[in-house]
Coordinates of N, CA and C in Angstrom, one line a residue:
X1 N -20.6 4.8 10.0 CA -18.9 4.2 10.8 C -18.4 4.0 9.5
X2 N -17.4 4.2 9.9 CA -15.9 4.1 8.4 C -14.7 3.3 9.1
X3 N -14.9 2.0 8.2 CA -14.0 1.8 8.7 C -13.1 1.4 7.3
X4 N -11.6 1.2 7.5 CA -11.0 1.1 7.2 C -9.6 -0.6 7.4
X5 N -9.5 -1.2 6.5 CA -7.9 -2.0 7.2 C -6.8 -2.1 6.7
X6 N -6.7 -0.8 6.3 CA -5.4 0.1 6.3 C -5.5 0.7 7.6
X7 N -4.5 1.3 8.2 CA -4.5 1.5 9.4 C -4.1 3.3 9.3
X8 N -3.8 3.1 8.2 CA -3.8 5.1 7.3 C -4.5 5.8 7.2
X9 N -5.9 4.8 7.4 CA -7.1 5.5 6.8 C -8.7 4.9 8.2
X10 N -8.6 5.6 9.3 CA -9.8 4.9 9.8 C -10.6 6.7 10.3
X11 N -11.4 5.7 11.1 CA -12.1 7.5 11.6 C -11.8 8.1 12.2
X12 N -10.3 7.5 13.4 CA -9.9 7.8 14.2 C -9.7 9.1 13.1
X13 N -9.0 9.1 12.1 CA -7.5 9.6 11.7 C -7.8 11.0 11.1
X14 N -9.7 11.8 11.6 CA -10.3 13.3 11.6 C -10.9 13.1 12.3
X15 N -11.0 12.8 13.2 CA -11.8 12.9 14.7 C -11.0 14.0 15.9
X16 N -11.7 14.6 16.6 CA -10.5 15.1 17.5 C -11.1 13.9 19.0
X17 N -9.7 13.4 19.2 CA -9.7 11.9 20.2 C -10.7 12.7 21.4
X18 N -11.0 14.2 21.7 CA -11.4 14.5 23.0 C -12.9 14.4 22.8
X19 N -13.4 15.3 21.6 CA -14.2 15.5 21.9 C -15.2 13.9 20.6
X20 N -14.8 13.5 20.2 CA -15.1 12.5 19.5 C -15.8 13.1 18.2
X21 N -15.7 14.4 17.8 CA -16.1 15.1 16.7 C -15.6 15.0 15.8
X22 N -16.0 15.7 14.8 CA -15.2 15.8 13.2 C -14.6 17.0 13.3
X23 N -13.0 16.7 12.8 CA -12.3 18.5 12.8 C -12.3 19.0 11.6
X24 N -13.2 20.2 11.8 CA -13.5 20.8 10.3 C -12.2 21.6 9.8
X25 N -12.2 22.0 9.4 CA -10.7 22.6 8.5 C -10.9 23.8 7.9
X26 N -12.5 24.5 8.1 CA -13.2 25.9 7.3 C -13.1 25.5 6.0
X27 N -13.0 27.0 6.0 CA -12.0 27.2 4.4 C -11.9 26.8 3.5
X28 N -10.9 26.2 3.9 CA -9.3 25.3 3.8 C -9.8 23.6 4.4
X29 N -10.7 23.5 3.6 CA -10.9 21.7 3.6 C -10.3 21.0 2.5
X30 N -10.8 20.0 2.8 CA -10.3 18.5 1.9 C -11.1 18.4 1.4
X31 N -10.5 17.9 -0.3 CA -11.0 18.0 -1.4 C -10.2 16.9 -2.1
X32 N -11.8 15.7 -2.8 CA -11.1 14.7 -3.9 C -10.0 15.6 -5.0
X33 N -10.2 16.5 -5.9 CA -9.2 16.8 -6.5 C -8.0 17.1 -6.0
X34 N -8.2 17.9 -4.8 CA -6.4 17.8 -4.4 C -5.6 16.8 -3.7
X35 N -6.8 15.8 -2.8 CA -6.2 14.6 -2.6 C -5.6 13.7 -4.0
X36 N -6.5 13.3 -5.0 CA -6.3 13.4 -6.3 C -4.5 14.2 -7.0
X37 N -4.2 14.9 -6.5 CA -3.1 15.6 -7.2 C -1.9 14.7 -6.1
X38 N -1.8 14.9 -5.2 CA -0.7 15.1 -4.2 C -0.8 13.0 -4.0
X39 N -1.8 12.6 -4.3 CA -1.2 10.8 -4.6 C -0.4 11.0 -5.9
X40 N -1.0 11.7 -7.3 CA 0.0 11.5 -8.4 C 1.7 12.0 -7.6
X41 N 1.5 13.2 -7.1 CA 2.8 13.8 -6.2 C 3.5 12.6 -6.0
X42 N 2.6 11.9 -4.6 CA 3.8 10.8 -4.2 C 4.4 10.1 -4.7
X43 N 3.7 9.5 -6.0 CA 3.3 7.8 -6.7 C 5.1 8.6 -7.6
X44 N 5.2 9.4 -8.1 CA 6.1 10.5 -9.2 C 7.1 10.4 -8.4
X45 N 7.0 11.2 -7.3 CA 8.4 11.6 -6.0 C 9.3 9.7 -5.5
X46 N 8.3 8.6 -5.5 CA 8.3 7.3 -5.4 C 9.5 6.8 -7.2
X47 N 8.4 7.4 -7.7 CA 9.0 7.0 -9.3 C 10.6 7.1 -9.4
X48 N 11.1 8.2 -8.9 CA 12.2 9.0 -8.8 C 13.6 8.3 -8.0
X49 N 12.7 8.1 -7.4 CA 13.7 7.0 -6.8 C 14.3 5.9 -7.2
X50 N 12.8 5.4 -6.7 CA 12.4 4.1 -8.0 C 13.7 3.9 -8.7
X51 N 13.6 4.8 -9.3 CA 13.9 4.5 -10.9 C 16.3 4.9 -10.4
X52 N 16.1 5.4 -9.8 CA 17.6 5.9 -9.1 C 18.4 4.2 -8.2
X53 N 17.4 3.7 -7.4 CA 17.8 2.6 -7.5 C 17.7 1.7 -7.9
X54 N 16.9 1.1 -8.9 CA 17.4 0.8 -10.1 C 18.3 0.4 -11.0
X55 N 18.9 2.0 -11.0 CA 19.9 1.6 -12.2 C 21.5 1.5 -11.4
X56 N 21.1 1.8 -9.8 CA 22.1 1.2 -9.5 C 22.2 -0.4 -8.9
X57 N 21.7 -0.9 -9.5 CA 21.4 -2.6 -8.6 C 20.5 -3.4 -10.1
X58 N 20.6 -2.9 -11.1 CA 19.6 -3.5 -11.7 C 21.2 -4.2 -12.9
X59 N 22.3 -4.5 -12.8 CA 23.1 -5.3 -13.6 C 23.6 -6.3 -12.2
X60 N 23.7 -7.9 -12.4 CA 23.5 -8.9 -12.4 C 25.6 -7.8 -11.2
X61 N 25.9 -7.1 -11.4 CA 27.2 -7.1 -10.4 C 27.0 -6.0 -9.4
X62 N 25.5 -5.2 -9.5 CA 24.8 -4.7 -8.7 C 24.0 -5.2 -7.6
X63 N 23.4 -6.4 -7.9 CA 22.7 -6.8 -7.3 C 23.1 -7.2 -5.7
X64 N 24.6 -7.0 -5.8 CA 25.0 -7.4 -4.3 C 24.9 -6.6 -3.6
X65 N 25.0 -5.1 -4.4 CA 24.7 -4.0 -3.3 C 23.4 -3.2 -3.4
X66 N 22.2 -5.0 -3.7 CA 20.5 -4.2 -3.2 C 20.6 -3.9 -2.0
X67 N 21.1 -4.7 -1.0 CA 20.7 -5.0 0.5 C 20.7 -3.4 1.2
X68 N 21.2 -2.7 0.8 CA 21.5 -1.4 1.9 C 20.3 -0.6 1.1
X69 N 19.7 -0.2 -0.8 CA 18.9 0.2 -1.0 C 17.8 -0.5 -0.1
X70 N 17.3 -1.5 -0.1 CA 16.7 -2.3 0.1 C 15.6 -2.2 1.4
X71 N 17.2 -2.6 2.8 CA 16.4 -2.4 3.9 C 16.6 -1.2 4.5
X72 N 17.4 -0.3 3.5 CA 17.0 0.9 4.3 C 16.0 1.9 3.6
X73 N 15.5 1.6 2.4 CA 13.9 1.9 2.4 C 12.8 1.5 2.8
X74 N 13.4 0.0 3.2 CA 11.7 -0.8 3.7 C 11.9 -0.2 5.5
X75 N 13.1 0.1 6.6 CA 12.7 0.7 7.8 C 12.8 2.4 7.9
X76 N 13.6 2.8 6.8 CA 13.1 4.0 6.7 C 11.5 4.4 6.5
X77 N 11.0 3.6 5.2 CA 9.6 3.7 4.7 C 8.3 3.6 5.8
X78 N 8.5 2.5 6.7 CA 7.7 1.7 7.8 C 8.2 2.8 9.2
X79 N 9.3 3.7 9.3 CA 9.5 4.8 10.7 C 8.4 6.0 10.3
X80 N 8.4 6.5 8.5 CA 7.7 7.7 8.3 C 6.6 7.2 8.3
X81 N 6.1 5.8 7.9 CA 4.8 5.8 7.6 C 4.0 5.4 9.2
X82 N 4.9 5.4 10.7 CA 4.1 4.9 11.9 C 4.4 6.3 12.2
X83 N 5.4 7.5 11.6 CA 5.6 9.2 12.2 C 3.5 9.5 11.6
X84 N 3.6 8.9 10.6 CA 2.6 9.7 9.5 C 1.1 9.2 10.5
X85 N 1.2 8.2 10.8 CA -0.2 7.8 11.6 C -0.6 8.2 12.5
X86 N 0.1 8.3 13.5 CA 0.1 9.0 14.8 C 0.1 10.5 14.6
X87 N 1.1 10.8 13.9 CA 0.7 12.5 13.6 C 1.0 12.8 12.1
X88 N -1.3 13.2 12.3 CA -1.4 12.9 10.4 C -1.2 14.4 10.4
X89 N -1.0 15.5 10.9 CA -0.9 16.7 10.5 C 0.9 17.1 10.2
X90 N 1.6 16.6 10.2 CA 2.7 15.9 9.4 C 2.6 16.2 8.4
X91 N 1.8 14.9 7.6 CA 1.6 14.7 6.9 C 2.1 14.9 5.1
X92 N 2.0 16.6 5.8 CA 2.3 16.8 3.9 C 4.0 16.4 4.0
X93 N 4.5 16.5 4.9 CA 5.7 16.7 4.8 C 6.4 15.3 5.0
X94 N 5.6 14.1 6.0 CA 6.4 12.6 6.0 C 6.1 12.1 5.3
X95 N 4.2 12.5 4.3 CA 4.1 11.3 3.7 C 4.8 12.1 1.9
X96 N 5.3 13.5 1.5 CA 6.6 13.0 0.9 C 7.9 12.2 0.6
X97 N 8.8 12.2 2.6 CA 9.2 11.9 2.8 C 9.6 10.5 2.8
X98 N 7.7 9.4 2.8 CA 7.7 8.6 2.9 C 7.7 7.8 1.6
X99 N 7.5 8.3 0.0 CA 7.6 8.3 -1.0 C 8.8 8.2 -1.5
X100 N 9.3 9.2 -0.7 CA 11.2 9.0 -1.6 C 11.8 7.6 -1.2
X101 N 11.5 6.9 0.1 CA 12.4 6.3 0.9 C 12.2 5.2 0.0
X102 N 10.7 5.3 0.2 CA 10.0 4.0 0.1 C 10.4 3.6 -2.0
X103 N 10.5 4.8 -2.4 CA 11.4 3.9 -3.4 C 12.7 3.3 -3.8
X104 N 13.3 4.1 -2.9 CA 14.8 2.8 -3.2 C 14.1 1.6 -2.4
X105 N 13.7 1.2 -1.7 CA 12.8 -0.1 -1.5 C 12.5 -0.8 -2.4
X106 N 11.6 -0.3 -3.4 CA 10.6 -0.2 -4.4 C 12.0 -1.3 -5.5
X107 N 12.6 0.1 -5.7 CA 13.8 -0.2 -6.8 C 14.2 -0.7 -6.2
X108 N 15.2 -1.5 -5.3 CA 16.5 -2.1 -5.1 C 15.5 -3.5 -5.1
X109 N 13.9 -4.1 -4.6 CA 13.4 -5.3 -4.5 C 12.8 -5.5 -6.0
X110 N 13.0 -4.5 -6.9 CA 12.2 -5.0 -8.3 C 13.3 -4.9 -9.0
X111 N 14.3 -5.0 -8.8 CA 15.2 -4.7 -9.9 C 15.8 -6.3 -9.4
X112 N 15.6 -7.0 -8.2 CA 16.0 -8.1 -7.7 C 15.2 -8.9 -8.5
X113 N 13.9 -9.0 -8.4 CA 12.5 -9.6 -9.5 C 12.7 -10.0 -10.8
X114 N 13.6 -8.1 -11.1 CA 13.7 -8.6 -12.9 C 14.9 -9.2 -13.1
X115 N 15.8 -9.2 -12.3 CA 17.0 -10.4 -12.2 C 16.5 -11.7 -12.6
X116 N 16.1 -12.4 -11.9 CA 15.4 -13.5 -11.5 C 14.0 -14.0 -13.0
X117 N 13.6 -13.2 -13.1 CA 12.2 -13.3 -14.0 C 12.0 -11.7 -15.1
X118 N 13.6 -11.4 -15.9 CA 12.8 -10.7 -17.1 C 11.4 -10.3 -17.7
X119 N 11.2 -8.6 -17.2 CA 10.2 -8.6 -17.7 C 8.4 -8.8 -16.5
X120 N 9.4 -9.2 -15.8 CA 8.5 -9.6 -14.6 C 7.6 -8.1 -14.0
X121 N 8.8 -6.9 -13.7 CA 7.8 -5.7 -13.0 C 7.2 -4.7 -14.4
X122 N 7.3 -4.2 -15.1 CA 6.6 -3.7 -15.7 C 5.1 -4.5 -16.0
X123 N 4.9 -5.9 -16.0 CA 3.6 -7.1 -15.6 C 3.1 -6.6 -14.6
X124 N 4.3 -6.5 -13.4 CA 3.7 -6.0 -12.1 C 2.6 -4.7 -12.0
X125 N 3.9 -3.6 -12.9 CA 3.1 -2.2 -12.5 C 1.8 -2.2 -13.1
X126 N 1.7 -2.4 -15.2 CA 1.0 -2.9 -15.3 C -0.6 -3.3 -14.4
X127 N -0.2 -4.5 -13.9 CA -1.5 -5.3 -13.4 C -2.0 -4.2 -11.9
X128 N -1.2 -3.7 -11.1 CA -1.3 -2.7 -10.2 C -1.6 -1.3 -10.5
X129 N -1.7 -1.0 -11.3 CA -2.7 0.2 -12.2 C -4.0 -0.2 -13.0
X130 N -4.3 -1.2 -13.1 CA -5.2 -1.9 -14.0 C -5.9 -2.2 -13.2
X131 N -5.8 -2.9 -12.1 CA -6.2 -2.9 -10.6 C -6.5 -1.8 -10.2
X132 N -6.4 -0.7 -9.8 CA -6.4 0.7 -9.6 C -7.6 1.4 -10.2
X133 N -7.4 1.3 -11.4 CA -8.6 1.9 -12.0 C -9.9 1.2 -12.5
X134 N -9.5 -0.4 -12.3 CA -10.9 -1.2 -12.4 C -11.2 -1.3 -10.6
X135 N -11.1 -0.9 -9.7 CA -11.5 -0.8 -8.8 C -12.2 0.5 -8.3
X136 N -11.4 1.6 -9.2 CA -12.7 2.9 -8.7 C -13.4 3.1 -9.8
X137 N -13.2 2.1 -10.6 CA -14.4 2.6 -11.6 C -16.2 1.7 -10.9
X138 N -15.3 0.4 -10.7 CA -16.3 -0.8 -10.0 C -16.9 0.1 -8.5
X139 N -15.8 1.0 -7.7 CA -16.9 1.5 -6.8 C -17.5 2.7 -6.9
X140 N -16.9 4.2 -7.9 CA -17.7 4.8 -8.1 C -19.2 4.5 -9.3
X141 N -19.5 3.1 -10.3 CA -20.1 3.0 -10.7 C -21.2 2.2 -9.4
X142 N -20.9 2.3 -9.0 CA -21.8 1.1 -7.8 C -22.0 -0.2 -7.6
X143 N -20.7 -0.8 -8.5 CA -21.1 -2.3 -8.8 C -20.2 -2.9 -7.7
X144 N -19.7 -2.5 -6.9 CA -19.2 -2.4 -5.4 C -19.8 -2.0 -4.3
X145 N -20.4 -2.6 -3.2 CA -21.3 -1.8 -2.8 C -20.6 -2.1 -0.8
X146 N -19.9 -0.6 -0.9 CA -19.2 -0.2 0.6 C -20.6 -0.8 1.9
X147 N -21.7 -2.1 2.0 CA -21.4 -2.0 3.2 C -20.8 -2.2 4.4
X148 N -21.3 -2.4 5.7 CA -21.3 -2.5 6.4 C -20.2 -3.8 6.6
X149 N -20.9 -4.6 5.9 CA -20.5 -6.1 6.0 C -19.7 -6.1 5.4
X150 N -19.7 -5.9 4.1 CA -18.7 -5.7 3.1 C -16.9 -5.2 3.7
X151 N -17.2 -4.2 4.8 CA -15.6 -3.4 4.8 C -15.4 -4.3 6.2
X152 N -16.3 -4.9 7.1 CA -16.1 -6.0 8.0 C -15.2 -7.4 7.2
X153 N -15.9 -7.7 6.6 CA -15.3 -8.9 6.0 C -13.7 -8.9 4.9
X154 N -13.5 -7.0 4.7 CA -12.4 -7.2 3.9 C -11.1 -6.6 5.4
X155 N -11.9 -6.5 6.3 CA -10.9 -5.7 6.9 C -10.4 -7.6 7.9
X156 N -11.3 -8.4 8.4 CA -11.1 -9.5 8.9 C -10.3 -10.8 7.4
X157 N -10.3 -9.9 6.9 CA -9.0 -10.9 5.6 C -8.0 -10.8 5.2
X158 N -8.1 -8.7 5.7 CA -6.8 -8.6 6.1 C -5.7 -8.7 7.0
X159 N -6.7 -9.2 8.7 CA -5.7 -9.6 9.5 C -5.8 -10.7 9.8
X160 N -6.3 -11.3 9.1 CA -5.8 -12.9 8.8 C -4.2 -13.1 8.1
X161 N -4.5 -12.6 7.1 CA -3.1 -12.2 6.2 C -1.9 -11.6 6.9
X162 N -2.5 -10.6 7.6 CA -1.6 -9.6 8.9 C -1.0 -11.0 9.3
X163 N -1.5 -11.8 10.0 CA -1.1 -12.7 11.2 C -0.3 -14.0 10.5
X164 N -0.7 -14.4 9.3 CA 0.4 -15.2 8.2 C 1.6 -15.0 8.9
X165 N 1.7 -13.4 8.4 CA 3.3 -13.3 7.7 C 3.4 -13.3 8.4
X166 N 3.3 -12.2 9.9 CA 3.9 -12.1 11.1 C 4.5 -13.4 12.1
X167 N 3.1 -15.0 11.3 CA 4.3 -15.9 11.8 C 5.0 -16.7 10.6
X168 N 4.9 -16.3 10.1 CA 6.4 -16.6 8.7 C 7.2 -15.9 10.0
X169 N 7.4 -15.0 9.9 CA 8.4 -14.3 9.8 C 8.7 -14.1 11.2
X170 N 8.0 -14.7 12.4 CA 9.1 -15.0 13.9 C 9.0 -17.3 13.3
X171 N 8.6 -17.4 12.2 CA 8.8 -19.0 12.7 C 10.2 -19.0 11.9
X172 N 10.9 -18.0 10.0 CA 11.5 -17.7 10.0 C 12.8 -17.7 10.7
X173 N 13.0 -16.9 12.0 CA 13.6 -17.2 12.4 C 14.3 -18.6 13.3
X174 N 13.6 -19.2 13.0 CA 13.8 -20.1 14.4 C 14.4 -20.8 12.3
X175 N 14.4 -20.9 11.7 CA 13.9 -21.7 10.3 C 13.2 -22.8 9.9
X176 N 12.3 -22.1 10.1 CA 10.7 -22.5 10.1 C 10.6 -21.8 9.0
X177 N 9.8 -22.2 7.2 CA 9.4 -21.6 6.1 C 7.6 -22.1 6.7
X178 N 6.8 -21.9 6.1 CA 5.1 -21.7 5.6 C 5.1 -22.0 4.0
X179 N 5.3 -23.0 3.8 CA 5.4 -23.1 2.7 C 4.3 -22.8 1.4
X180 N 3.5 -22.3 1.9 CA 2.1 -21.4 1.2 C 2.7 -20.0 1.2
X181 N 3.5 -19.6 1.0 CA 4.1 -18.3 1.4 C 5.6 -18.0 0.2
X182 N 6.1 -18.9 0.0 CA 7.5 -19.3 -0.7 C 7.0 -20.3 -2.0
X183 N 6.7 -21.4 -2.3 CA 6.6 -22.3 -2.9 C 6.2 -21.8 -3.8
X184 N 5.9 -22.7 -5.8 CA 5.0 -21.7 -6.3 C 4.5 -23.1 -6.3
X185 N 4.0 -24.1 -5.6 CA 2.8 -25.0 -6.1 C 1.1 -24.0 -6.0
X186 N 0.3 -25.5 -6.1 CA -1.1 -24.9 -6.4 C -1.4 -23.9 -5.5
X187 N -1.2 -24.7 -3.9 CA -1.3 -24.0 -2.6 C -0.4 -22.4 -2.3
X188 N 0.4 -22.2 -3.1 CA 1.4 -20.6 -2.5 C 0.4 -19.8 -4.2
X189 N 0.4 -20.8 -4.8 CA 0.0 -20.0 -6.4 C -1.3 -19.0 -6.1
X190 N -2.8 -20.1 -5.2 CA -3.7 -20.3 -4.9 C -3.8 -18.7 -3.5
X191 N -2.7 -19.0 -2.3 CA -2.4 -18.1 -1.4 C -2.0 -16.6 -1.7
X192 N -1.9 -16.3 -2.9 CA -0.7 -15.0 -3.6 C -2.3 -14.7 -4.2
X193 N -2.9 -15.2 -4.8 CA -4.3 -15.0 -5.5 C -5.1 -13.8 -4.5
X194 N -5.3 -15.1 -3.7 CA -6.5 -14.7 -2.1 C -5.8 -13.1 -1.8
X195 N -4.4 -12.9 -1.7 CA -4.0 -11.6 -0.8 C -4.2 -11.0 -2.3
X196 N -3.4 -11.2 -3.3 CA -4.3 -9.8 -4.6 C -5.4 -9.5 -3.8
X197 N -6.6 -10.1 -4.1 CA -7.8 -10.6 -4.5 C -8.5 -9.1 -2.6
X198 N -7.6 -9.4 -1.7 CA -7.7 -8.5 0.0 C -7.0 -7.5 -0.8
X199 N -6.0 -7.3 -1.4 CA -5.7 -6.0 -1.1 C -6.4 -5.4 -2.0
X200 N -6.9 -5.5 -3.0 CA -7.3 -4.3 -4.2 C -8.8 -4.4 -4.5
X201 N -9.2 -5.3 -3.3 CA -10.6 -5.1 -2.3 C -10.6 -3.7 -1.4
X202 N -9.0 -3.8 -0.3 CA -8.8 -2.2 0.1 C -9.2 -0.9 -0.6
X203 N -8.6 -1.1 -2.0 CA -8.7 -0.2 -2.4 C -9.6 0.5 -2.6
X204 N -11.0 -0.1 -2.3 CA -12.3 0.3 -2.4 C -12.6 0.8 -1.0
X205 N -11.6 0.4 0.0 CA -12.4 0.7 1.5 C -11.4 2.3 1.0
X206 N -10.3 2.1 0.5 CA -9.3 4.1 0.6 C -10.0 4.4 0.1
X207 N -10.7 4.3 -1.1 CA -11.6 5.3 -1.8 C -13.0 5.7 -1.0
X208 N -13.2 4.4 -0.3 CA -14.8 5.2 0.6 C -14.3 5.7 2.2
X209 N -13.1 5.7 1.6 CA -12.2 6.5 3.2 C -12.1 8.3 2.6
X210 N -11.7 8.2 1.9 CA -11.6 9.7 1.3 C -12.9 10.0 0.6
X211 N -14.0 9.5 0.6 CA -14.8 10.0 0.2 C -15.8 10.9 0.8
X212 N -15.5 9.8 1.9 CA -15.9 10.4 2.9 C -15.8 11.5 4.6
X213 N -14.0 11.6 4.6 CA -13.5 12.6 5.2 C -13.6 13.9 3.6
X214 N -13.7 14.0 1.7 CA -14.3 14.6 2.0 C -15.5 15.6 2.5
X215 N -16.6 14.4 2.4 CA -17.8 14.9 2.7 C -17.7 15.4 4.1
X216 N -17.1 14.9 5.0 CA -17.0 15.6 6.7 C -16.6 16.9 6.2
X217 N -15.5 17.4 5.8 CA -15.2 18.7 5.9 C -14.0 18.6 6.6
X218 N -13.0 17.2 6.1 CA -11.8 17.2 6.9 C -11.0 18.4 6.5
X219 N -9.8 18.5 7.8 CA -9.0 19.5 7.2 C -8.3 19.0 5.7
X220 N -7.5 20.6 5.4 CA -6.5 20.3 5.0 C -5.9 19.1 4.5
X221 N -5.0 18.8 5.5 CA -3.3 18.4 5.8 C -3.7 16.9 5.2
X222 N -5.2 16.5 4.8 CA -6.1 14.8 5.4 C -5.9 15.1 3.9
X223 N -5.6 15.9 2.9 CA -5.4 15.1 1.6 C -4.2 14.4 0.9
X224 N -3.0 15.2 2.5 CA -1.2 14.0 1.9 C -2.0 12.7 2.3
X225 N -2.5 12.8 3.4 CA -2.8 11.8 4.2 C -3.5 10.5 4.1
X226 N -4.8 11.3 3.8 CA -5.4 10.5 1.9 C -4.8 9.6 1.4
X227 N -4.2 10.8 0.3 CA -3.1 10.1 -1.0 C -1.9 9.3 -0.1
X228 N -1.7 9.7 1.4 CA -1.0 8.7 2.0 C -1.1 7.1 2.5
X229 N -2.3 7.0 2.6 CA -3.0 6.0 3.2 C -3.7 5.0 1.3
X230 N -3.8 5.7 0.6 CA -3.8 5.0 -0.8 C -3.0 4.3 -1.8
X231 N -1.4 4.8 -0.7 CA -0.6 4.3 -1.4 C 0.2 3.5 -0.8
X232 N 0.1 3.4 0.2 CA 0.4 2.4 1.2 C -0.7 1.3 0.7
X233 N -1.6 1.0 0.1 CA -2.1 -0.4 -0.4 C -1.5 -0.8 -1.6
X234 N -1.1 0.8 -2.6 CA -0.8 0.2 -3.4 C 0.5 -0.7 -3.6
X235 N 1.5 0.1 -2.7 CA 2.6 -0.2 -3.0 C 3.3 -1.7 -2.4
X236 N 1.6 -1.8 -1.6 CA 1.6 -4.2 -0.3 C 0.9 -5.0 -1.8
X237 N -0.2 -4.0 -2.8 CA -0.5 -4.4 -3.9 C 0.3 -5.0 -5.2
X238 N 1.7 -3.6 -5.6 CA 2.3 -4.1 -6.2 C 3.4 -5.0 -5.8
X239 N 3.6 -5.2 -4.4 CA 4.6 -6.2 -4.3 C 3.8 -7.5 -4.2
X240 N 2.5 -7.6 -4.0 CA 1.6 -9.2 -3.9 C 2.0 -9.6 -5.4
X241 N 2.0 -8.4 -6.2 CA 1.4 -8.9 -7.8 C 3.2 -9.8 -8.5
X242 N 3.9 -9.4 -7.6 CA 5.4 -9.3 -8.1 C 5.6 -11.0 -7.6
X243 N 5.6 -11.3 -5.6 CA 5.4 -12.6 -5.6 C 4.4 -13.7 -6.9
X244 N 3.0 -13.2 -7.2 CA 2.4 -13.9 -7.7 C 2.8 -14.6 -8.6
X245 N 3.8 -13.8 -10.4 CA 3.5 -13.6 -10.9 C 5.1 -13.8 -10.8
X246 N 6.3 -14.3 -10.1 CA 7.5 -15.1 -10.0 C 7.3 -16.5 -9.3
X247 N 5.6 -16.6 -8.1 CA 5.8 -17.7 -8.6 C 5.0 -18.1 -9.7
X248 N 4.4 -18.0 -10.7 CA 3.6 -18.4 -12.1 C 4.7 -18.3 -12.7
X249 N 5.4 -18.1 -13.3 CA 7.0 -17.8 -13.6 C 8.5 -19.4 -13.3
X250 N 7.8 -19.5 -11.9 CA 9.0 -20.3 -11.6 C 8.4 -21.3 -12.0
X251 N 7.1 -22.2 -12.4 CA 6.7 -23.1 -12.3 C 6.7 -24.4 -14.1

């Protein structure tokens, strides 16, 4: 069984819905190198639009105009993400579009955080990629064993975090905030640390999913799909690092 808490990376992603068998791509199949290359392409596209959005809103006056980039990128990214998840064969087109649109959101929100805490963005970027390579090393070296219990634990923890965030959004409409999500006390910092750890462990599940998809001979377009799923986790991890660092610096 292949399990991932990332909604983009799950067993049904490369199964035929009717027969329940693996959809193979013949000679033109998914490869690990191809997925790595496409992940790099998506990151590059994201950086390009993030840099543009950053340049537009990085000044104190420009911060006022950050909302269109942030909300446009967030909503557009969600639409493209769901389109990619439900129509995975569209991934060669929708995954690059997702990276471009998500870049606007990341550039704008990064500029806002950097305006409040100078230097925080570079710290978050370095921590995100350091975590990526550390988790990849731990996975490839066998330090972290992707057992069924491990998968169940990470999936359950991720689901719990999602429910907490969902509750925070719903309660926010009524003017009620959950302190541990937004405050810089020990509870708030501890919660952010837990979320960062869970997001990091999701990277291991993503690696496992991609490796299994390659072994099963998934179609070539799944390279884009796997790269997209990995990027979803990286974006989440980066945002959580920003939140954690901002809480630490505000103390």
